[in-house]
Coordinates of C-alpha atoms and ligand atoms in Angstrom, one line a residue:
M1 CA 0.0 0.0 0.0
P2 CA 1.3 3.4 -0.9
S3 CA 0.8 5.0 2.5
S4 CA 2.7 2.3 4.4
M5 CA 5.6 2.5 1.9
Q6 CA 5.7 6.2 2.3
K7 CA 5.8 5.7 6.0
A8 CA 8.6 3.2 5.8
S9 CA 10.7 5.4 3.6
S10 CA 10.2 8.5 5.6
A11 CA 11.2 6.5 8.7
V12 CA 14.6 5.8 7.0
S13 CA 15.5 9.2 6.0
P14 CA 16.7 11.7 8.6
T15 CA 18.8 10.0 11.2
R16 CA 19.7 6.8 9.4
L17 CA 20.8 8.7 6.2
A18 CA 22.9 10.8 8.4
T19 CA 24.7 7.8 9.8
L20 CA 25.0 6.4 6.3
D21 CA 26.7 9.6 5.3
N22 CA 29.0 9.3 8.2
V23 CA 30.0 5.8 7.2
K24 CA 30.6 7.0 3.6
T25 CA 32.8 9.8 4.8
L26 CA 34.7 7.5 7.1
L27 CA 35.2 5.0 4.3
L28 CA 36.4 7.8 2.0
L29 CA 38.8 9.1 4.7
Y30 CA 40.0 5.5 5.2
V31 CA 40.7 5.1 1.5
V32 CA 42.4 8.5 1.3
W33 CA 44.5 7.8 4.4
T34 CA 45.7 4.3 3.3
N35 CA 46.6 5.5 -0.1
S36 CA 48.3 8.7 1.1
L37 CA 50.3 6.4 3.5
K38 CA 51.3 4.3 0.5
V39 CA 52.4 7.3 -1.5
Y40 CA 54.2 8.7 1.5
R41 CA 56.1 5.5 2.1
H42 CA 56.9 5.2 -1.6
L43 CA 58.3 8.7 -1.6
C44 CA 60.3 8.0 1.6
A45 CA 61.9 4.9 0.0
R46 CA 62.5 6.2 -3.5
G47 CA 63.0 9.9 -2.9
I48 CA 61.2 12.7 -4.8
T49 CA 63.8 12.9 -7.6
S50 CA 63.8 9.2 -8.5
T51 CA 60.0 9.1 -8.2
L52 CA 59.7 12.0 -10.7
T53 CA 62.3 10.3 -13.0
D54 CA 60.2 7.1 -12.8
V55 CA 57.1 9.1 -13.8
Y56 CA 58.9 10.7 -16.6
K57 CA 60.3 7.4 -17.8
W58 CA 56.8 5.9 -17.7
V59 CA 55.3 8.7 -19.7
A60 CA 58.1 8.5 -22.3
Q61 CA 57.5 4.8 -22.5
Q62 CA 53.8 5.2 -23.1
V63 CA 54.5 7.7 -25.9
V64 CA 56.9 5.4 -27.6
F65 CA 54.5 2.4 -27.2
L66 CA 51.8 4.4 -28.8
A67 CA 54.1 5.3 -31.7
L68 CA 55.0 1.7 -32.0
R69 CA 51.4 0.8 -32.5
M70 CA 51.3 2.6 -35.8
P71 CA 51.1 0.0 -38.5
Q72 CA 54.4 0.9 -40.2
M73 CA 56.4 1.1 -37.0
K74 CA 54.8 -2.1 -35.8
K75 CA 55.8 -3.9 -38.9
K76 CA 59.3 -2.8 -38.7
V77 CA 59.6 -3.8 -35.0
E78 CA 58.1 -7.2 -35.8
T79 CA 60.5 -7.9 -38.7
E80 CA 63.5 -6.9 -36.5
M81 CA 62.2 -9.1 -33.7
A82 CA 61.8 -12.1 -36.1
K83 CA 65.3 -11.6 -37.3
A84 CA 66.7 -11.5 -33.8
K85 CA 64.8 -14.6 -32.9
I86 CA 66.2 -16.5 -35.9
D87 CA 69.6 -15.3 -34.9
I88 CA 69.2 -16.6 -31.3
E89 CA 67.9 -19.9 -32.5
S90 CA 70.6 -20.4 -35.0
K91 CA 73.2 -19.9 -32.3
L92 CA 71.7 -22.5 -29.9
V93 CA 69.9 -25.1 -32.0
P94 CA 71.8 -27.2 -34.6
Q95 CA 70.4 -26.7 -38.1
G96 CA 70.3 -28.7 -41.3
P97 CA 69.0 -32.0 -42.6
N98 CA 71.9 -34.0 -41.2
V99 CA 71.2 -33.3 -37.6
I100 CA 70.0 -36.4 -35.8
R101 CA 67.1 -35.6 -33.5
H102 CA 65.7 -37.8 -30.8
L103 CA 62.1 -36.5 -30.7
S104 CA 60.3 -39.6 -29.5
L105 CA 61.2 -42.5 -27.3
P106 CA 63.2 -45.2 -29.2
S107 CA 60.9 -48.0 -29.8
Q108 CA 63.5 -50.4 -28.3
G109 CA 65.8 -49.4 -25.5
K110 CA 69.4 -48.7 -26.4
T111 CA 72.6 -50.3 -25.0
S112 CA 74.8 -48.4 -22.6
D113 CA 77.6 -48.4 -25.3
W114 CA 75.3 -46.8 -27.8
I115 CA 74.4 -44.1 -25.2
V116 CA 78.0 -43.2 -24.5
Q117 CA 78.8 -43.1 -28.2
E118 CA 75.8 -40.9 -29.0
M119 CA 76.9 -38.5 -26.3
E120 CA 80.4 -38.3 -27.7
R121 CA 78.9 -37.7 -31.2
M122 CA 76.6 -35.0 -29.9
D123 CA 79.5 -33.2 -28.1
A124 CA 81.5 -33.3 -31.4
E125 CA 78.5 -32.1 -33.5
M126 CA 77.8 -29.2 -31.2
G127 CA 81.4 -28.2 -30.9
N128 CA 81.0 -28.8 -27.2
E129 CA 80.4 -25.1 -26.7
V130 CA 83.1 -23.4 -24.8
N131 CA 86.1 -25.3 -23.8
W132 CA 85.7 -24.4 -20.1
R133 CA 88.8 -26.4 -19.1
N134 CA 91.0 -23.7 -20.5
G135 CA 89.7 -21.4 -17.7
K136 CA 88.8 -18.5 -19.9
L137 CA 85.4 -17.9 -18.3
S138 CA 84.0 -15.9 -15.5
G139 CA 82.5 -18.1 -12.7
A140 CA 80.1 -20.8 -14.1
V141 CA 82.4 -23.7 -13.5
Y142 CA 83.7 -23.7 -9.9
H143 CA 86.1 -26.5 -10.3
G144 CA 87.5 -28.3 -7.3
G145 CA 90.6 -29.7 -8.9
P146 CA 91.4 -32.7 -11.0
D147 CA 90.3 -35.4 -8.5
M148 CA 87.1 -33.8 -7.5
E149 CA 85.1 -35.2 -10.4
Q150 CA 86.0 -38.7 -9.4
I151 CA 85.0 -38.1 -5.8
I152 CA 81.6 -36.7 -6.8
V153 CA 80.9 -39.4 -9.3
A154 CA 81.7 -42.1 -6.7
A155 CA 79.2 -40.4 -4.3
F156 CA 76.6 -40.2 -7.1
Q157 CA 77.0 -43.8 -7.9
R158 CA 76.6 -45.0 -4.4
Y159 CA 73.5 -42.9 -3.6
C160 CA 72.1 -42.8 -7.1
V161 CA 68.5 -43.7 -6.3
S162 CA 68.3 -42.2 -2.8
N163 CA 65.6 -39.7 -1.8
P164 CA 65.8 -37.8 1.4
L165 CA 62.0 -37.4 1.4
H166 CA 62.1 -40.9 2.9
P167 CA 64.7 -40.7 5.7
D168 CA 63.6 -44.1 7.1
V169 CA 64.7 -45.7 3.8
F170 CA 67.9 -43.6 3.3
P171 CA 69.2 -42.8 6.9
A172 CA 72.8 -42.1 5.8
V173 CA 71.6 -39.4 3.4
R174 CA 69.6 -37.8 6.1
K175 CA 72.7 -37.7 8.3
M176 CA 74.9 -36.3 5.5
E177 CA 72.4 -33.5 4.9
A178 CA 72.3 -32.5 8.5
E179 CA 76.1 -32.6 8.6
I180 CA 76.4 -30.3 5.6
V181 CA 74.2 -27.8 7.3
A182 CA 76.1 -28.2 10.6
M183 CA 79.5 -27.6 8.9
C184 CA 78.2 -24.4 7.2
L185 CA 76.7 -23.1 10.4
R186 CA 80.1 -23.5 12.1
M187 CA 81.8 -21.8 9.2
Y188 CA 79.3 -18.8 9.6
S189 CA 79.8 -18.7 13.4
N190 CA 76.4 -20.1 14.5
P191 CA 76.9 -23.7 15.7
D192 CA 73.6 -23.6 17.6
G193 CA 71.6 -22.2 14.6
A194 CA 69.5 -24.1 12.1
G195 CA 69.3 -24.5 8.3
T196 CA 68.4 -26.7 5.4
T197 CA 70.0 -27.6 2.1
T198 CA 68.3 -26.4 -1.1
S199 CA 68.7 -26.8 -4.8
G200 CA 70.8 -23.7 -5.3
G201 CA 71.4 -20.1 -4.3
T202 CA 68.1 -19.0 -5.8
E203 CA 66.1 -21.5 -3.8
S204 CA 68.0 -20.5 -0.6
I205 CA 67.1 -16.9 -1.2
V206 CA 63.5 -17.5 -2.1
M207 CA 63.1 -19.7 1.0
A208 CA 64.7 -17.1 3.3
V209 CA 62.3 -14.4 1.9
K210 CA 59.3 -16.8 2.4
T211 CA 60.4 -17.5 6.0
H212 CA 60.6 -13.8 6.8
R213 CA 57.2 -13.2 5.3
E214 CA 55.6 -15.9 7.4
W215 CA 57.5 -14.8 10.5
A216 CA 56.4 -11.2 10.0
K217 CA 52.8 -12.2 9.5
E218 CA 52.6 -14.5 12.5
V219 CA 54.7 -12.4 14.9
K220 CA 54.1 -8.8 13.8
G221 CA 50.8 -9.2 12.0
I222 CA 52.2 -7.8 8.7
T223 CA 49.8 -8.6 5.8
E224 CA 51.2 -6.2 3.2
P225 CA 54.9 -7.1 3.4
E226 CA 57.7 -5.0 2.0
M227 CA 61.5 -5.7 1.7
I228 CA 64.5 -3.5 1.1
I229 CA 67.4 -4.7 -1.0
P230 CA 70.6 -3.0 -2.4
A231 CA 70.3 -2.4 -6.1
S232 CA 73.4 -4.7 -6.4
A233 CA 71.5 -7.7 -4.8
H234 CA 71.0 -10.8 -6.8
A235 CA 67.9 -11.0 -9.1
A236 CA 66.7 -14.0 -6.9
F237 CA 65.3 -11.4 -4.4
D238 CA 63.2 -9.7 -7.1
K239 CA 62.1 -13.2 -8.1
A240 CA 61.0 -14.0 -4.5
A241 CA 59.2 -10.7 -4.2
N242 CA 57.5 -11.4 -7.5
Y243 CA 56.4 -14.9 -6.5
F244 CA 55.3 -14.0 -3.0
K245 CA 53.7 -10.6 -3.7
I246 CA 56.1 -8.5 -1.6
K247 CA 56.7 -4.9 -2.3
L248 CA 60.3 -4.4 -3.2
H249 CA 62.4 -1.3 -2.5
S250 CA 65.7 -1.4 -4.4
I251 CA 68.1 1.1 -2.9
P252 CA 71.0 2.6 -5.0
V253 CA 74.6 1.9 -4.1
D254 CA 77.2 4.5 -3.5
P255 CA 79.0 5.0 -6.8
A256 CA 82.4 5.0 -5.2
T257 CA 82.2 2.3 -2.5
R258 CA 79.5 0.3 -4.3
Q259 CA 77.9 -0.3 -0.9
V260 CA 74.2 0.2 -0.3
D261 CA 73.3 3.7 0.7
L262 CA 72.4 3.3 4.4
K263 CA 70.6 6.6 4.7
R264 CA 68.2 5.6 2.1
V265 CA 67.7 2.1 3.6
K266 CA 66.8 3.8 6.8
R267 CA 64.3 6.1 5.0
A268 CA 62.6 3.1 3.3
I269 CA 61.9 1.2 6.5
N270 CA 58.3 1.4 7.6
A271 CA 55.8 -0.6 9.6
N272 CA 55.3 -3.1 6.7
T273 CA 59.0 -3.9 6.3
I274 CA 59.8 -7.5 6.9
M275 CA 63.5 -7.7 6.1
L276 CA 66.7 -6.0 4.8
V277 CA 69.3 -7.6 2.6
G278 CA 73.0 -7.2 2.3
S279 CA 75.5 -9.1 0.0
A280 CA 78.8 -10.6 1.1
I281 CA 79.8 -10.4 -1.7
N282 CA 77.5 -9.2 -4.4
F283 CA 77.4 -10.7 -7.9
P284 CA 77.8 -7.6 -10.2
D285 CA 81.0 -6.1 -8.8
G286 CA 82.0 -8.4 -5.9
N287 CA 81.7 -5.7 -3.2
I288 CA 80.4 -6.3 0.4
D289 CA 77.6 -4.3 1.9
P290 CA 78.0 -2.7 5.4
I291 CA 76.6 -5.7 7.2
P292 CA 77.2 -4.5 10.8
E293 CA 75.3 -1.2 10.1
L294 CA 72.5 -3.1 8.4
G295 CA 72.3 -5.4 11.4
E296 CA 71.9 -2.4 13.8
L297 CA 69.0 -1.2 11.7
A298 CA 67.4 -4.6 11.6
K299 CA 67.7 -5.0 15.4
K300 CA 66.4 -1.5 16.0
H301 CA 63.2 -2.1 13.9
D302 CA 62.8 -5.8 14.9
I303 CA 63.0 -7.0 11.3
G304 CA 65.0 -9.6 9.5
L305 CA 68.4 -9.2 7.8
H306 CA 69.5 -11.7 5.2
V307 CA 73.1 -11.8 4.2
D308 CA 73.6 -13.2 0.7
C309 CA 76.8 -15.2 0.8
C310 CA 75.9 -17.4 -2.1
L311 CA 79.0 -16.2 -4.0
G312 CA 81.1 -15.4 -0.9
S313 CA 80.3 -19.1 0.1
F314 CA 83.7 -20.7 0.9
I315 CA 85.8 -17.6 0.2
V316 CA 84.6 -14.8 2.5
P317 CA 84.8 -16.9 5.7
F318 CA 88.4 -17.7 4.9
L319 CA 89.5 -14.2 3.9
E320 CA 91.1 -13.2 7.1
E321 CA 93.0 -16.5 7.6
A322 CA 94.1 -16.3 4.0
G323 CA 95.8 -13.0 4.7
Y324 CA 93.2 -10.9 2.9
G325 CA 91.3 -9.6 5.9
E326 CA 91.8 -6.0 4.6
F327 CA 90.1 -4.3 1.7
P328 CA 92.3 -4.0 -1.4
D329 CA 94.2 -0.7 -1.6
F330 CA 94.7 -0.7 -5.4
E331 CA 95.5 3.0 -5.5
G332 CA 98.1 2.7 -2.7
K333 CA 96.5 5.3 -0.5
G334 CA 97.6 3.5 2.6
N335 CA 94.0 2.7 3.5
K336 CA 94.3 -0.4 5.6
K337 CA 90.7 -1.0 6.3
K338 CA 89.6 -4.3 7.7
V339 CA 86.8 -6.2 6.0
P340 CA 84.0 -6.0 8.7
L341 CA 82.1 -9.0 10.1
F342 CA 79.5 -10.4 7.8
D343 CA 78.1 -13.5 9.5
F344 CA 76.0 -14.5 12.6
R345 CA 78.5 -12.7 14.8
V346 CA 76.8 -9.5 13.7
P347 CA 73.7 -8.9 15.9
G348 CA 70.7 -8.6 13.7
V349 CA 71.6 -11.0 11.0
T350 CA 68.7 -13.5 10.9
S351 CA 69.6 -15.6 7.8
I352 CA 72.5 -16.4 5.5
S353 CA 72.6 -18.2 2.1
C354 CA 75.8 -20.0 1.2
D355 CA 76.2 -21.9 -2.1
T356 CA 78.0 -25.2 -1.7
H357 CA 77.9 -25.4 -5.5
K358 CA 80.0 -22.3 -6.0
Y359 CA 83.3 -22.1 -4.1
G360 CA 82.4 -25.2 -2.1
F361 CA 83.0 -27.2 -5.3
A362 CA 79.9 -29.4 -4.7
P363 CA 78.0 -30.6 -7.8
K364 CA 75.5 -28.1 -9.2
G365 CA 72.1 -28.1 -7.5
S366 CA 73.4 -27.7 -3.9
S367 CA 73.2 -24.7 -1.5
V368 CA 72.5 -24.1 2.2
V369 CA 70.2 -21.6 3.8
M370 CA 70.9 -20.9 7.5
Y371 CA 68.9 -19.2 10.2
R372 CA 69.8 -17.6 13.6
N373 CA 67.7 -20.3 15.3
A374 CA 65.3 -23.2 14.7
E375 CA 62.3 -21.1 15.7
L376 CA 62.8 -18.9 12.6
R377 CA 63.4 -22.0 10.4
K378 CA 60.0 -23.3 11.2
H379 CA 58.5 -20.6 9.0
Q380 CA 60.2 -22.1 6.0
Y381 CA 58.5 -25.5 6.4
Y382 CA 55.4 -26.5 4.5
L383 CA 53.0 -28.8 6.4
N384 CA 49.8 -30.3 5.4
P385 CA 48.2 -32.6 8.0
E386 CA 45.1 -33.3 5.9
W387 CA 46.4 -34.4 2.6
M388 CA 44.7 -37.5 1.1
G389 CA 48.1 -38.9 0.6
G390 CA 48.9 -38.8 4.3
V391 CA 50.5 -36.1 6.5
Y392 CA 52.8 -34.1 4.3
A393 CA 55.8 -32.2 5.6
S394 CA 58.7 -30.8 3.5
P395 CA 61.4 -28.3 4.4
G396 CA 61.7 -26.4 1.0
L397 CA 60.3 -26.1 -2.4
A398 CA 61.0 -29.6 -3.6
G399 CA 59.2 -32.8 -2.5
S400 CA 61.3 -35.7 -3.7
R401 CA 65.0 -34.7 -3.7
P402 CA 68.2 -36.1 -5.1
G403 CA 70.1 -37.8 -2.3
S404 CA 73.0 -38.3 -4.7
L405 CA 73.5 -34.5 -4.8
I406 CA 73.6 -34.3 -1.0
A407 CA 76.2 -37.2 -0.9
G408 CA 78.2 -35.4 -3.6
A409 CA 78.2 -32.1 -1.6
W410 CA 79.1 -33.9 1.6
A411 CA 82.0 -35.7 -0.2
A412 CA 83.3 -32.5 -1.8
M413 CA 83.4 -30.8 1.7
Q414 CA 85.1 -33.8 3.3
Y415 CA 87.6 -34.0 0.4
M416 CA 88.5 -30.2 0.6
G417 CA 88.6 -29.8 4.4
R418 CA 89.5 -26.5 6.0
D419 CA 93.0 -26.6 4.6
G420 CA 91.8 -27.2 1.1
Y421 CA 89.3 -24.3 1.2
L422 CA 91.9 -22.0 2.8
A423 CA 94.4 -22.8 0.0
S424 CA 91.8 -22.3 -2.7
A425 CA 90.6 -19.0 -1.2
K426 CA 94.3 -17.8 -1.0
S427 CA 94.9 -18.5 -4.7
I428 CA 91.6 -17.2 -6.0
V429 CA 91.7 -13.9 -4.0
A430 CA 95.4 -13.4 -5.0
C431 CA 94.3 -13.8 -8.6
A432 CA 91.5 -11.3 -8.3
R433 CA 93.7 -8.8 -6.5
K434 CA 96.4 -9.1 -9.1
I435 CA 93.8 -8.3 -11.8
G436 CA 92.5 -5.3 -9.8
Q437 CA 96.0 -4.0 -9.2
A438 CA 97.0 -4.4 -12.9
I439 CA 93.9 -2.5 -14.1
T440 CA 94.6 0.3 -11.6
D441 CA 98.3 0.5 -12.4
S442 CA 98.6 -0.1 -16.1
I443 CA 95.2 0.4 -17.8
P444 CA 94.4 4.1 -17.3
E445 CA 91.3 3.8 -19.5
L446 CA 89.6 1.5 -16.9
Y447 CA 88.9 1.6 -13.2
V448 CA 87.8 -1.1 -10.7
L449 CA 84.3 -0.7 -9.2
G450 CA 84.6 -0.2 -5.4
N451 CA 86.9 -2.2 -3.2
P452 CA 86.1 -5.8 -4.0
P453 CA 87.7 -7.9 -1.2
A454 CA 87.3 -11.4 -2.6
S455 CA 87.0 -13.2 -5.9
V456 CA 85.2 -10.8 -8.3
I457 CA 86.6 -7.8 -10.1
A458 CA 84.4 -5.5 -12.2
F459 CA 85.8 -2.7 -14.4
A460 CA 84.3 0.3 -16.1
S461 CA 85.7 2.9 -18.5
R462 CA 86.8 6.3 -17.4
S463 CA 87.7 7.3 -21.0
P464 CA 85.2 8.6 -23.5
E465 CA 87.2 6.8 -26.2
V466 CA 86.6 3.4 -24.7
N467 CA 83.2 1.6 -24.5
V468 CA 83.8 -1.1 -21.9
L469 CA 81.2 -3.4 -23.4
E470 CA 83.1 -3.3 -26.5
V471 CA 86.2 -4.3 -24.5
G472 CA 84.1 -7.3 -23.4
D473 CA 83.4 -8.1 -27.0
M474 CA 87.1 -8.0 -27.9
M475 CA 87.7 -10.3 -24.9
S476 CA 85.1 -12.7 -26.3
R477 CA 87.1 -12.8 -29.6
K478 CA 90.1 -13.8 -27.5
G479 CA 88.1 -16.7 -26.1
W480 CA 87.0 -15.2 -22.8
H481 CA 83.5 -15.4 -21.5
L482 CA 82.9 -12.5 -19.2
N483 CA 79.7 -10.9 -17.8
G484 CA 78.4 -7.5 -18.9
L485 CA 76.8 -5.2 -16.3
T486 CA 74.7 -2.1 -16.4
N487 CA 74.5 1.0 -14.2
P488 CA 77.3 1.8 -15.0
A489 CA 78.2 -0.2 -18.0
A490 CA 80.9 -2.6 -16.8
V491 CA 82.4 -6.0 -17.3
H492 CA 83.3 -8.5 -14.5
I493 CA 85.3 -11.6 -14.0
A494 CA 84.6 -14.0 -11.1
C495 CA 87.9 -15.7 -10.6
T496 CA 87.9 -19.5 -10.0
R497 CA 90.6 -22.1 -9.6
L498 CA 90.6 -22.4 -13.4
T499 CA 91.5 -18.7 -13.9
V500 CA 94.4 -18.8 -11.4
P501 CA 97.0 -20.3 -13.7
I502 CA 96.1 -17.9 -16.6
V503 CA 95.8 -14.6 -14.8
D504 CA 98.7 -13.1 -16.7
T505 CA 97.1 -14.0 -20.0
F506 CA 93.9 -12.3 -18.8
I507 CA 95.8 -9.1 -18.0
A508 CA 97.7 -9.1 -21.3
D509 CA 94.5 -9.8 -23.3
L510 CA 92.6 -7.1 -21.4
K511 CA 95.3 -4.5 -22.2
D512 CA 95.2 -5.5 -25.9
A513 CA 91.4 -5.5 -25.9
V514 CA 91.3 -1.9 -24.5
Q515 CA 93.7 -0.7 -27.3
E516 CA 91.6 -2.5 -30.0
A517 CA 88.4 -1.1 -28.7
K518 CA 90.0 2.4 -28.8
L519 CA 91.4 2.0 -32.3
R520 CA 88.4 0.3 -33.9
P521 CA 85.2 1.2 -32.1
S522 CA 82.3 -0.5 -33.8
G523 CA 79.6 0.3 -31.2
Q524 CA 77.7 -2.7 -32.2
G525 CA 79.2 -5.9 -30.7
S526 CA 76.9 -8.4 -28.9
M527 CA 77.6 -7.1 -25.4
V528 CA 76.9 -3.5 -26.6
A529 CA 73.7 -4.6 -28.3
V530 CA 72.2 -6.6 -25.5
Y531 CA 73.3 -4.5 -22.5
G532 CA 73.2 -1.2 -24.2
L533 CA 69.5 -1.8 -25.0
G534 CA 68.6 -2.7 -21.5
N535 CA 68.2 0.8 -20.0
S536 CA 69.3 3.3 -22.6
S537 CA 66.0 3.8 -24.4
A538 CA 62.4 4.0 -23.3
V539 CA 61.5 0.7 -25.0
G540 CA 64.7 -1.0 -24.0
P541 CA 63.5 -3.2 -21.2
K542 CA 60.3 -4.4 -23.0
M543 CA 62.3 -5.3 -26.2
V544 CA 65.0 -7.0 -24.1
N545 CA 62.2 -9.0 -22.4
R546 CA 61.0 -10.2 -25.7
L547 CA 64.5 -11.2 -26.7
A548 CA 65.0 -13.0 -23.4
T549 CA 61.7 -14.8 -23.9
A550 CA 62.8 -15.9 -27.3
F551 CA 66.1 -17.1 -25.8
L552 CA 64.2 -19.2 -23.2
D553 CA 61.9 -20.6 -25.9
A554 CA 64.9 -21.5 -28.0
L555 CA 66.3 -23.5 -25.1
Y556 CA 63.4 -25.9 -25.5
K557 CA 63.7 -26.4 -29.3
A558 CA 64.8 -29.9 -30.0
Ligands
PLP601 C1 75.0 -17.1 -7.8 C2 74.4 -16.2 -6.9 C3 73.1 -16.3 -6.4 C4 72.1 -17.4 -6.9 O1 72.6 -18.6 -7.1 P1 72.1 -19.7 -8.1 O2 72.8 -20.9 -7.5 O3 72.6 -19.4 -9.4 O4 70.7 -19.8 -8.0 C5 72.7 -15.5 -5.4 N1 73.5 -14.5 -5.0 C6 74.7 -14.2 -5.5 C7 75.5 -13.1 -5.0 C8 75.2 -15.1 -6.5 O5 76.4 -14.8 -7.0

């Protein structure tokens, strides 16, 4: 009936509408408040200048993308991309009608003789890529000496089918895994701590980030986690932030010391911060972040601090004993500065990653992540009490795991021993310091980035006549496989036991390469093309992403 409806609606209006208005206003205020807080925190972390630069870059990018949508431009980009794709594939995948391809299972199984012969044939057919044994490459093969391959193969053979997911079936593998972790914990000054093995540095880092996220959620109630890393930290941290939806603040490094800018780290910390990160040493230029200062910040704000020793692994813990406890003083300024503490002796350090498969010389697929205590490690575990397949508990990303790799890592560590690692650290750091000294003393066109204390030396150009990426290209022509870096453009070498005996060749080749790059600058070598594209133009990153995708696709072309 109309009258009762009118009565009902008029009953709603005055007071209730007022409260509805209040709720709306409150809601609006809440939205405005949370978003302003986000903007404010973002500005604190990035600073106004870099935020404006980011905005400018974004606008420039949108303009270029719009231009690229025009039919003619689009066609041109697509043809260039198609060409680049074919180029990438032709370098990786064997071409031609004579290539034998094994695309489906053989209808009848082959003999072991056939298998070995076929592998030999394939190696010959593919030119076996780089001859890594000549030592002309940066990192990649962390070789433990001539006998190590035998030691590892023997361990593989003995524990070939073992799987630590079933410790009752393979008790010795369980023991070896626990011992690998225990040995690393002692090396990093935390015998009462806890840890697990993982499949590599990336998994160690991803697990440490996950652990801190769960810890912060449970203990501090943080549901919108943020983390703060040096711009020189490994890409695995970006990967973890990407996988686990964590907001990432990447803080620039000081151009001279190559250490993370502490003031900006401080500014970026807020109530949502779960952890800080420092590297000892970092991948790009081998420098070490100020771990004690980062530890102080972490303690003060009750947040985590992960120290990435993936690369530092079995070198940094031996620096002092090896006689390299001081930073290099390439310029001879008499700066005798001690390399500060980097491990669990630093209050505030909550986790450390250490790659047994780098300078530990274990087979690839082996790393360790360590925590200050077992309480923190709990947050790494995955537990499912209600699975139809039974109660399920696993420490890391993997379910079934290769026990053979654990046995291989354990064997490598037993074979090397403290004396073995000490000797290898001595020779490797001596090699890196010799390169750094030679660059400073006798290649005026180049300079060493920061004060790298351990195994990595990165160099950039101080001469407008020399493009350092082109120097990298010249080095490739001399058979070297080095890494190109950006920000600034630079090239690095991670010294290994294989580089030690040919360090003088490296220095001589580098001197020649600089002269050649000066005399005949082409500006279009492969390092120049790929790394130059990365950040120099508005569309660089997007185009590089497309090329990188094409590269990954090509890896799976049989
Ligand atoms: C190699 C490396 C990693 C990651 O290791 P992977 O074993 O390649 O996954 C992480 N941090 C640093 C500094 C590294 O050099």
